[in-house]
mmCIF file of N, CA and C in Angstrom:
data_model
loop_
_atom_site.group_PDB
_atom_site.id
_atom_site.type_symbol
_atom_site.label_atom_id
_atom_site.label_comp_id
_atom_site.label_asym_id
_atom_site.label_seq_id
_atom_site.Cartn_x
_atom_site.Cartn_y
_atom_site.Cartn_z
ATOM 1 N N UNK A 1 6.661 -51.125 -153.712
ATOM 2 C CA UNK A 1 5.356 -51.337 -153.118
ATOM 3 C C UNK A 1 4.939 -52.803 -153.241
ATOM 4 N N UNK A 2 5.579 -53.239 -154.444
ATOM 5 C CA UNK A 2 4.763 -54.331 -154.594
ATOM 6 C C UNK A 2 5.281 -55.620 -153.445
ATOM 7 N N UNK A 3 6.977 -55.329 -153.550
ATOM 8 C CA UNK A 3 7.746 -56.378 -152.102
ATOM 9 C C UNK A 3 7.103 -55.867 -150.577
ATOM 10 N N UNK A 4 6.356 -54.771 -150.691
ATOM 11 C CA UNK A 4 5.859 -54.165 -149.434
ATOM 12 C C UNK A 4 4.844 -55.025 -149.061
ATOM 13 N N UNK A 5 3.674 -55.197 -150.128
ATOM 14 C CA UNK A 5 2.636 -56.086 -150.364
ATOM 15 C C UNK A 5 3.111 -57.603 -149.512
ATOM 16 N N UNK A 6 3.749 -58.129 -150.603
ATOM 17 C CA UNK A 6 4.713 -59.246 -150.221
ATOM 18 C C UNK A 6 4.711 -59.358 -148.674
ATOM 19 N N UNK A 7 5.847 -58.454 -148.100
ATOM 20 C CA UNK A 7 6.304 -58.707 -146.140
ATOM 21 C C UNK A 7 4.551 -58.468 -145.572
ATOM 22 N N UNK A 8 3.309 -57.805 -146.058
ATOM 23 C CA UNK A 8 2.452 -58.107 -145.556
ATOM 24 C C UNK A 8 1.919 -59.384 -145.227
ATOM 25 N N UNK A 9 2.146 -60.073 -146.516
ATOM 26 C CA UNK A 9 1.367 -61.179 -146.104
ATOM 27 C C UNK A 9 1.993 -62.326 -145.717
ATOM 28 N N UNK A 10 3.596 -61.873 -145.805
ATOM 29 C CA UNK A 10 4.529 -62.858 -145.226
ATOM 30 C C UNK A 10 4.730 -62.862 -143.655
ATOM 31 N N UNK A 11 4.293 -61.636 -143.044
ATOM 32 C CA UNK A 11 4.117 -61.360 -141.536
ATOM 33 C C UNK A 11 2.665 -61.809 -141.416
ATOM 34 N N UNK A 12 1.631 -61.999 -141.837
ATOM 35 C CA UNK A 12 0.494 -62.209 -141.714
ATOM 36 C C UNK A 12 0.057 -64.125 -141.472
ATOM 37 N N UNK A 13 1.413 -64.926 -142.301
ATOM 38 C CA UNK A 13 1.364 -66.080 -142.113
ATOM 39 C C UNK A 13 2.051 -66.373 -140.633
ATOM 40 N N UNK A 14 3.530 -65.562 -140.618
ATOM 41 C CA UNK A 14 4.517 -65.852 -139.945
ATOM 42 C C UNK A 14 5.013 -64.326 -139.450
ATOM 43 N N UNK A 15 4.476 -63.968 -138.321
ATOM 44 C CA UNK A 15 4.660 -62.286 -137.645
ATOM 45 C C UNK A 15 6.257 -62.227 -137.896
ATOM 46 N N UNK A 16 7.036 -63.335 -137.082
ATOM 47 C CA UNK A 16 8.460 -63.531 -137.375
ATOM 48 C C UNK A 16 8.963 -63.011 -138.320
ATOM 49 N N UNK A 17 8.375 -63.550 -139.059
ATOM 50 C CA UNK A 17 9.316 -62.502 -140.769
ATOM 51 C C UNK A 17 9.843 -61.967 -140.763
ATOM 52 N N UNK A 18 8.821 -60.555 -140.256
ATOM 53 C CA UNK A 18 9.083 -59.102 -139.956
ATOM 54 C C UNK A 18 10.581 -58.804 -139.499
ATOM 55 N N UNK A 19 11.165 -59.856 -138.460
ATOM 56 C CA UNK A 19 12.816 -59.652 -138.164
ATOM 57 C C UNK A 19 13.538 -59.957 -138.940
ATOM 58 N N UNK A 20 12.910 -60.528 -140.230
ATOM 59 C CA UNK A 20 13.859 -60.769 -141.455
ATOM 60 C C UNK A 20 13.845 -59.626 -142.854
ATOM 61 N N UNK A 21 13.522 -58.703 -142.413
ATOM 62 C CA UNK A 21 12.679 -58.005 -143.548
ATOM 63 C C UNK A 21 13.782 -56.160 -143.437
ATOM 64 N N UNK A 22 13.684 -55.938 -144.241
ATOM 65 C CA UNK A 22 13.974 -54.414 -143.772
ATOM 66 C C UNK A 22 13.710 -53.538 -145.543
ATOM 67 N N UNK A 23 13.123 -51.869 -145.402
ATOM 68 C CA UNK A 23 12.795 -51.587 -146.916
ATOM 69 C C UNK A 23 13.819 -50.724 -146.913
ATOM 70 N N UNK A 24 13.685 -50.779 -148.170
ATOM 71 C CA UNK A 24 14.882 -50.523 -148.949
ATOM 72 C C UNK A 24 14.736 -48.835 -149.348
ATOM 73 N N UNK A 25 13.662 -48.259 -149.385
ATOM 74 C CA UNK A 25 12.994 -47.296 -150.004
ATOM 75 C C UNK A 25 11.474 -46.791 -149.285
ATOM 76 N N UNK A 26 11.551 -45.522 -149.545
ATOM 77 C CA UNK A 26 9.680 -45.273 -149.610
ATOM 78 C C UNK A 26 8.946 -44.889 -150.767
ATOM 79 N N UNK A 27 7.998 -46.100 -151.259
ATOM 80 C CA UNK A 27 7.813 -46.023 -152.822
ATOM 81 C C UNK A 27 6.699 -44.801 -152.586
ATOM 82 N N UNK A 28 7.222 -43.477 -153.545
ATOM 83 C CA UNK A 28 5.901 -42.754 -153.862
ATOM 84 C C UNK A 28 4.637 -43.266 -154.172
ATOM 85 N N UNK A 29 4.203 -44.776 -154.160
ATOM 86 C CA UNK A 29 2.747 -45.016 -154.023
ATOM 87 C C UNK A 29 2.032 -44.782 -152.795
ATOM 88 N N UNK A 30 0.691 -43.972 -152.988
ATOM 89 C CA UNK A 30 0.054 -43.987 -151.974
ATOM 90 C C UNK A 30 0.064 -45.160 -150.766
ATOM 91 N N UNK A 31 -0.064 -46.034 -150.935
ATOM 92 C CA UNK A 31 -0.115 -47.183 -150.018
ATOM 93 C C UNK A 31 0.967 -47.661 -149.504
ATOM 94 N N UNK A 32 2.191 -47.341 -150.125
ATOM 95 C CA UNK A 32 3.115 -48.315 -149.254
ATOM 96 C C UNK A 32 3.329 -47.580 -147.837
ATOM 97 N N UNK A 33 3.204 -45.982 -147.450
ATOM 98 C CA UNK A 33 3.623 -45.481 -146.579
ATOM 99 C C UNK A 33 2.871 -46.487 -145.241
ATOM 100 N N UNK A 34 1.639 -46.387 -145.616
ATOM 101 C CA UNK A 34 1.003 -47.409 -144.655
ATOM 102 C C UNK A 34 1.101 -49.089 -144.156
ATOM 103 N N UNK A 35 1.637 -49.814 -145.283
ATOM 104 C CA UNK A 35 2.522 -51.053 -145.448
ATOM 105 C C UNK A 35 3.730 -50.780 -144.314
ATOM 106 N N UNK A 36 4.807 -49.834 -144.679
ATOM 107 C CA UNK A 36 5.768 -49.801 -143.749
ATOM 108 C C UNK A 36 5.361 -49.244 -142.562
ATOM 109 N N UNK A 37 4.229 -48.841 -142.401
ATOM 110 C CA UNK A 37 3.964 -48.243 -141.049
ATOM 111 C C UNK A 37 3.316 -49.454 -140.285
ATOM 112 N N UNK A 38 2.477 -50.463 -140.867
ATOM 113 C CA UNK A 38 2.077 -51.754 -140.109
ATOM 114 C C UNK A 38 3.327 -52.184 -139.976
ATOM 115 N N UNK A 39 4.162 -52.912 -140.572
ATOM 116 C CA UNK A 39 5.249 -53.584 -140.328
ATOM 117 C C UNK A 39 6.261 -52.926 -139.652
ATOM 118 N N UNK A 40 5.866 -51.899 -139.230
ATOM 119 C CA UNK A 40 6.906 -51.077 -137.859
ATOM 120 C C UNK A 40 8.520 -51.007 -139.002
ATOM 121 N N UNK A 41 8.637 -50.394 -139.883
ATOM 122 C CA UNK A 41 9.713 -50.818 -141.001
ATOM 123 C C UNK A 41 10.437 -49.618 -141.245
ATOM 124 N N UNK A 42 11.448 -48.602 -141.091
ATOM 125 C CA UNK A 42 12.080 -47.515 -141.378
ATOM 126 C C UNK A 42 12.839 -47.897 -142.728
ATOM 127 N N UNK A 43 12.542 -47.219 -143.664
ATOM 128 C CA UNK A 43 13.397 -47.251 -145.179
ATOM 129 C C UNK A 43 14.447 -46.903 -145.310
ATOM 130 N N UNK A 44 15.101 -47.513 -145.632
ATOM 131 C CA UNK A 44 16.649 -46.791 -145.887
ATOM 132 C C UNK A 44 16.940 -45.713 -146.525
ATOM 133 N N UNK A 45 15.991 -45.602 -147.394
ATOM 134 C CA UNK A 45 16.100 -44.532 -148.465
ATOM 135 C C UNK A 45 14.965 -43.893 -149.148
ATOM 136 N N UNK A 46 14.301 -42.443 -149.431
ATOM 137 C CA UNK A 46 13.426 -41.619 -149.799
ATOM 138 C C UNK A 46 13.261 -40.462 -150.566
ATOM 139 N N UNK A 47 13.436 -41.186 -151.821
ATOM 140 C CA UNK A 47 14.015 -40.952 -153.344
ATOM 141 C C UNK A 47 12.472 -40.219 -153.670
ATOM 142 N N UNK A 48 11.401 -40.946 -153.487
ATOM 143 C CA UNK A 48 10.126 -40.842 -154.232
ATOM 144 C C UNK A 48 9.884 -41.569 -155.527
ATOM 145 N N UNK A 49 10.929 -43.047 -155.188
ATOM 146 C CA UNK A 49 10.662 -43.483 -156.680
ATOM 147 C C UNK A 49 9.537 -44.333 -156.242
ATOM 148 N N UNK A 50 8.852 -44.739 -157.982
ATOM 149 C CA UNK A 50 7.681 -45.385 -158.336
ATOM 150 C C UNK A 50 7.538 -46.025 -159.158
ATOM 151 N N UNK A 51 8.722 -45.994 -159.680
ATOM 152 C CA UNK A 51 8.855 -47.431 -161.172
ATOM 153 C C UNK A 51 8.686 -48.574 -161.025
ATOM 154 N N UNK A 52 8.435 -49.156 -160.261
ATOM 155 C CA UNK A 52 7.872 -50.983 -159.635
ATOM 156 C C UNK A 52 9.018 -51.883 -160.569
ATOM 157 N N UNK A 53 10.095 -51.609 -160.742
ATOM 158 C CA UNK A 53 11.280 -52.298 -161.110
ATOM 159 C C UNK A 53 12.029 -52.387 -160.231
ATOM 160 N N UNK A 54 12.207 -52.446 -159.061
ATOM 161 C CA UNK A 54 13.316 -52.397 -158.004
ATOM 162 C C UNK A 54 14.668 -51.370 -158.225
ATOM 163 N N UNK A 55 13.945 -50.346 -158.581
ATOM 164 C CA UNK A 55 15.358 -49.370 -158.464
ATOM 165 C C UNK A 55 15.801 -48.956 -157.164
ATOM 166 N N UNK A 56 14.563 -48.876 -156.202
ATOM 167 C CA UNK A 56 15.297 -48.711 -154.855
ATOM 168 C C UNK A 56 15.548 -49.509 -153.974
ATOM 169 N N UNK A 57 15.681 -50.798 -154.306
ATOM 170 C CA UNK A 57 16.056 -51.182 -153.839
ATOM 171 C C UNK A 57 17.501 -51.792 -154.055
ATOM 172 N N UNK A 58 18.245 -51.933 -155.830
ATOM 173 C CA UNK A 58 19.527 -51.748 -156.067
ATOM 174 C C UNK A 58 19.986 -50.783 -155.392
ATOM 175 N N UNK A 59 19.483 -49.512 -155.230
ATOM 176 C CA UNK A 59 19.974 -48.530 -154.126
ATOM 177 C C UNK A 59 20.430 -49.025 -153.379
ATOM 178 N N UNK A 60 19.603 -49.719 -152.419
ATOM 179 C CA UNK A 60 20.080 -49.413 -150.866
ATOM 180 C C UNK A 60 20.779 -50.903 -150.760
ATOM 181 N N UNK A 61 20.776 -51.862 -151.263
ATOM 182 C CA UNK A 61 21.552 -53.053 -151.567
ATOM 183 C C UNK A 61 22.701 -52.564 -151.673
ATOM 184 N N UNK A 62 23.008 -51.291 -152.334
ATOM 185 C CA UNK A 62 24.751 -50.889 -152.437
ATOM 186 C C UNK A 62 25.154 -50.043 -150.938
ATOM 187 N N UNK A 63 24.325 -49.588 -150.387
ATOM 188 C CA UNK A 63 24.383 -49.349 -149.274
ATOM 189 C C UNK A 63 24.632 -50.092 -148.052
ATOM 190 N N UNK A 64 23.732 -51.381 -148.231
ATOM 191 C CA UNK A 64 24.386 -52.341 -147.357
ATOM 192 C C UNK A 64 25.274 -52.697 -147.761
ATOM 193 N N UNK A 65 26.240 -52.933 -148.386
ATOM 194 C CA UNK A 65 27.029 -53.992 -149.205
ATOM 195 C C UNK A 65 28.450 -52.664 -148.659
ATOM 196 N N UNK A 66 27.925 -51.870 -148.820
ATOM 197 C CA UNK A 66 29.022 -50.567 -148.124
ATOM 198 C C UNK A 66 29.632 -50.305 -146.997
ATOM 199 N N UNK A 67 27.931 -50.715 -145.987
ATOM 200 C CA UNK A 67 28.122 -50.883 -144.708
ATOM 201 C C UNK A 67 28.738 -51.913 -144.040
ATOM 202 N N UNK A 68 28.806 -53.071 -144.952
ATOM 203 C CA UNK A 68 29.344 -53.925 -144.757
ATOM 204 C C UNK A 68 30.883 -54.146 -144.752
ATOM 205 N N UNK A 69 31.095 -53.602 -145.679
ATOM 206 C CA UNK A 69 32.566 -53.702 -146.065
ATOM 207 C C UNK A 69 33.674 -53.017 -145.576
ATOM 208 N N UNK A 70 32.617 -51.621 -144.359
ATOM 209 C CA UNK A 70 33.246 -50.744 -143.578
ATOM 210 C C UNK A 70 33.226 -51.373 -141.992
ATOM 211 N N UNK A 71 32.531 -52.307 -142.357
ATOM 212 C CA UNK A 71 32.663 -53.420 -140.580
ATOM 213 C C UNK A 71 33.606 -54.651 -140.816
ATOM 214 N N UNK A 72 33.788 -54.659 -142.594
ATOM 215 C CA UNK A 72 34.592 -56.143 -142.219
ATOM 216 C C UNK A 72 36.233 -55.406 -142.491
ATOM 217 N N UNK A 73 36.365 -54.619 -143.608
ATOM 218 C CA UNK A 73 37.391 -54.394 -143.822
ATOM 219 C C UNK A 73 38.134 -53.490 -143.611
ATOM 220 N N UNK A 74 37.306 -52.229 -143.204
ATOM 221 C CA UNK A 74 37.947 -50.934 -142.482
ATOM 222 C C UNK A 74 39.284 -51.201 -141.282
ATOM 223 N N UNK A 75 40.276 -50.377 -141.259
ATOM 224 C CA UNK A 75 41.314 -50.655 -140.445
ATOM 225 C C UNK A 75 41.077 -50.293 -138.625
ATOM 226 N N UNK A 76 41.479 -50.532 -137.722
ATOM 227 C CA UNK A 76 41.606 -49.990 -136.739
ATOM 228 C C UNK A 76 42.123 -49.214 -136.674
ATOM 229 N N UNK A 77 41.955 -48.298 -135.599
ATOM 230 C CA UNK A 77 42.911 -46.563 -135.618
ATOM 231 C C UNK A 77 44.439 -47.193 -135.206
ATOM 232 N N UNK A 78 44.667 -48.600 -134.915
ATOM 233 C CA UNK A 78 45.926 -49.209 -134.314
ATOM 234 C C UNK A 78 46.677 -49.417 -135.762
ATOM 235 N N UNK A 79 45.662 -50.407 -136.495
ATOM 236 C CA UNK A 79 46.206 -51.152 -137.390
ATOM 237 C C UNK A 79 46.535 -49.667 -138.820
ATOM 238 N N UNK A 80 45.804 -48.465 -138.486
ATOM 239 C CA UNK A 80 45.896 -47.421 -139.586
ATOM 240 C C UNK A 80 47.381 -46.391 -139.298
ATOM 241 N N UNK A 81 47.824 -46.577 -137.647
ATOM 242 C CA UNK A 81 48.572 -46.042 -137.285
ATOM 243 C C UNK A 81 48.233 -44.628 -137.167
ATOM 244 N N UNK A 82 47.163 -44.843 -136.457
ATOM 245 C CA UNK A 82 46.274 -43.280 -135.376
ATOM 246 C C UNK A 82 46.654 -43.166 -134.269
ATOM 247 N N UNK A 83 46.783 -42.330 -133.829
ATOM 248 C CA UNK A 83 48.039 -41.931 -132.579
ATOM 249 C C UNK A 83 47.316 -41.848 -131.724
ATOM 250 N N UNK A 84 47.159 -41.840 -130.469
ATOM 251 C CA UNK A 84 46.130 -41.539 -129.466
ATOM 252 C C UNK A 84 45.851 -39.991 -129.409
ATOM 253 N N UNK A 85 44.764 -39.281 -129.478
ATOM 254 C CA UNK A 85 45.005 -37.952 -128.913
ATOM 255 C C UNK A 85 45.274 -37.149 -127.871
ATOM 256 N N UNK A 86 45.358 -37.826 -126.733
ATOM 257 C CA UNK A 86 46.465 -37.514 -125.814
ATOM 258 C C UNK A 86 47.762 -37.763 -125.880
ATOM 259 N N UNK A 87 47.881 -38.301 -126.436
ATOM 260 C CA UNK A 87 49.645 -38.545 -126.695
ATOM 261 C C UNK A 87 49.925 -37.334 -127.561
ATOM 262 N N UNK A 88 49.181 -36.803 -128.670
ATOM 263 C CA UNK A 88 49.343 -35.386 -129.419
ATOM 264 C C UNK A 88 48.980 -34.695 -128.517
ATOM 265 N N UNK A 89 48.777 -34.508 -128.049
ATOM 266 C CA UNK A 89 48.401 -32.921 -127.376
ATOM 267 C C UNK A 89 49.940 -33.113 -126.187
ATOM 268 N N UNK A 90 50.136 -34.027 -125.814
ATOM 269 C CA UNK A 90 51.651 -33.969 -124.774
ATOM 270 C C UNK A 90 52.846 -33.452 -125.504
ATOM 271 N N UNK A 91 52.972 -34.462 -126.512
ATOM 272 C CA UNK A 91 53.796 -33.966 -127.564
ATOM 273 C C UNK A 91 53.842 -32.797 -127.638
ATOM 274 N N UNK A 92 52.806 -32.264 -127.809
ATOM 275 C CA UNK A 92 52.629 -30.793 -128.604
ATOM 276 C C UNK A 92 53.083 -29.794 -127.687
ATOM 277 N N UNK A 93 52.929 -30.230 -126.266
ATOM 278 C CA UNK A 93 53.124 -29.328 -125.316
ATOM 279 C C UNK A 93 54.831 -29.094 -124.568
ATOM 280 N N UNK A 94 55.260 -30.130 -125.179
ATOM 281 C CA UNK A 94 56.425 -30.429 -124.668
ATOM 282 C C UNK A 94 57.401 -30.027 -125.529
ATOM 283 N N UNK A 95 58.627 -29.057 -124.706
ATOM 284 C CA UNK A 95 59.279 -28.004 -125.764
ATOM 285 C C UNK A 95 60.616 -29.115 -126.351
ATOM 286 N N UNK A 96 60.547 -28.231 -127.692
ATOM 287 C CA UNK A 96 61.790 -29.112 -128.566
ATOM 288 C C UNK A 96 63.027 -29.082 -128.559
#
């Protein structure tokens, strides 16, 4: 809630921000639901935490960091040696 606070008044200097911003969580405090609802903001994640230590947001930091690593380093179905599925189903049809 309290980094929620924060992108308020950081969109309030500079609206821009806002394309730099994304939450991490929806803090069970009353108020933040309304924070992310001005800042047009979908949470990554909706735990119901409320500890104002950034636990949800180590959350979803491992989440990006996941998503990431499945766009940089994940294989192609070429490079994994995935067969086309038409080519299986011909195969399959074609007597031995």
């Amino acid at each position: 809630f309290i980094s929620g606070a924060a992108g308020l008044i950081a969109h309030g200097l500079c609206p821009r921000a806002r394309d730099y911003m994304f939450a991490s969580h929806r803090s069970a405090e009353k108020g933040h639901r309304a924070v992310l609802s001005h800042l047009k903001l979908r949470p990554l994640l909706d735990l119901g935490l409320r500890l104002g230590e950034g636990t949800g947001a180590v959350l979803a930091m491992t989440l990006v960091e996941i998503a990431a690593a499945c766009l940089s380093d994940m294989a192609t179905f070429g490079e994994a040696g995935v067969s086309d599925r038409e080519d299986e189903q011909v195969l399959a049809s074609e007597p031995s």
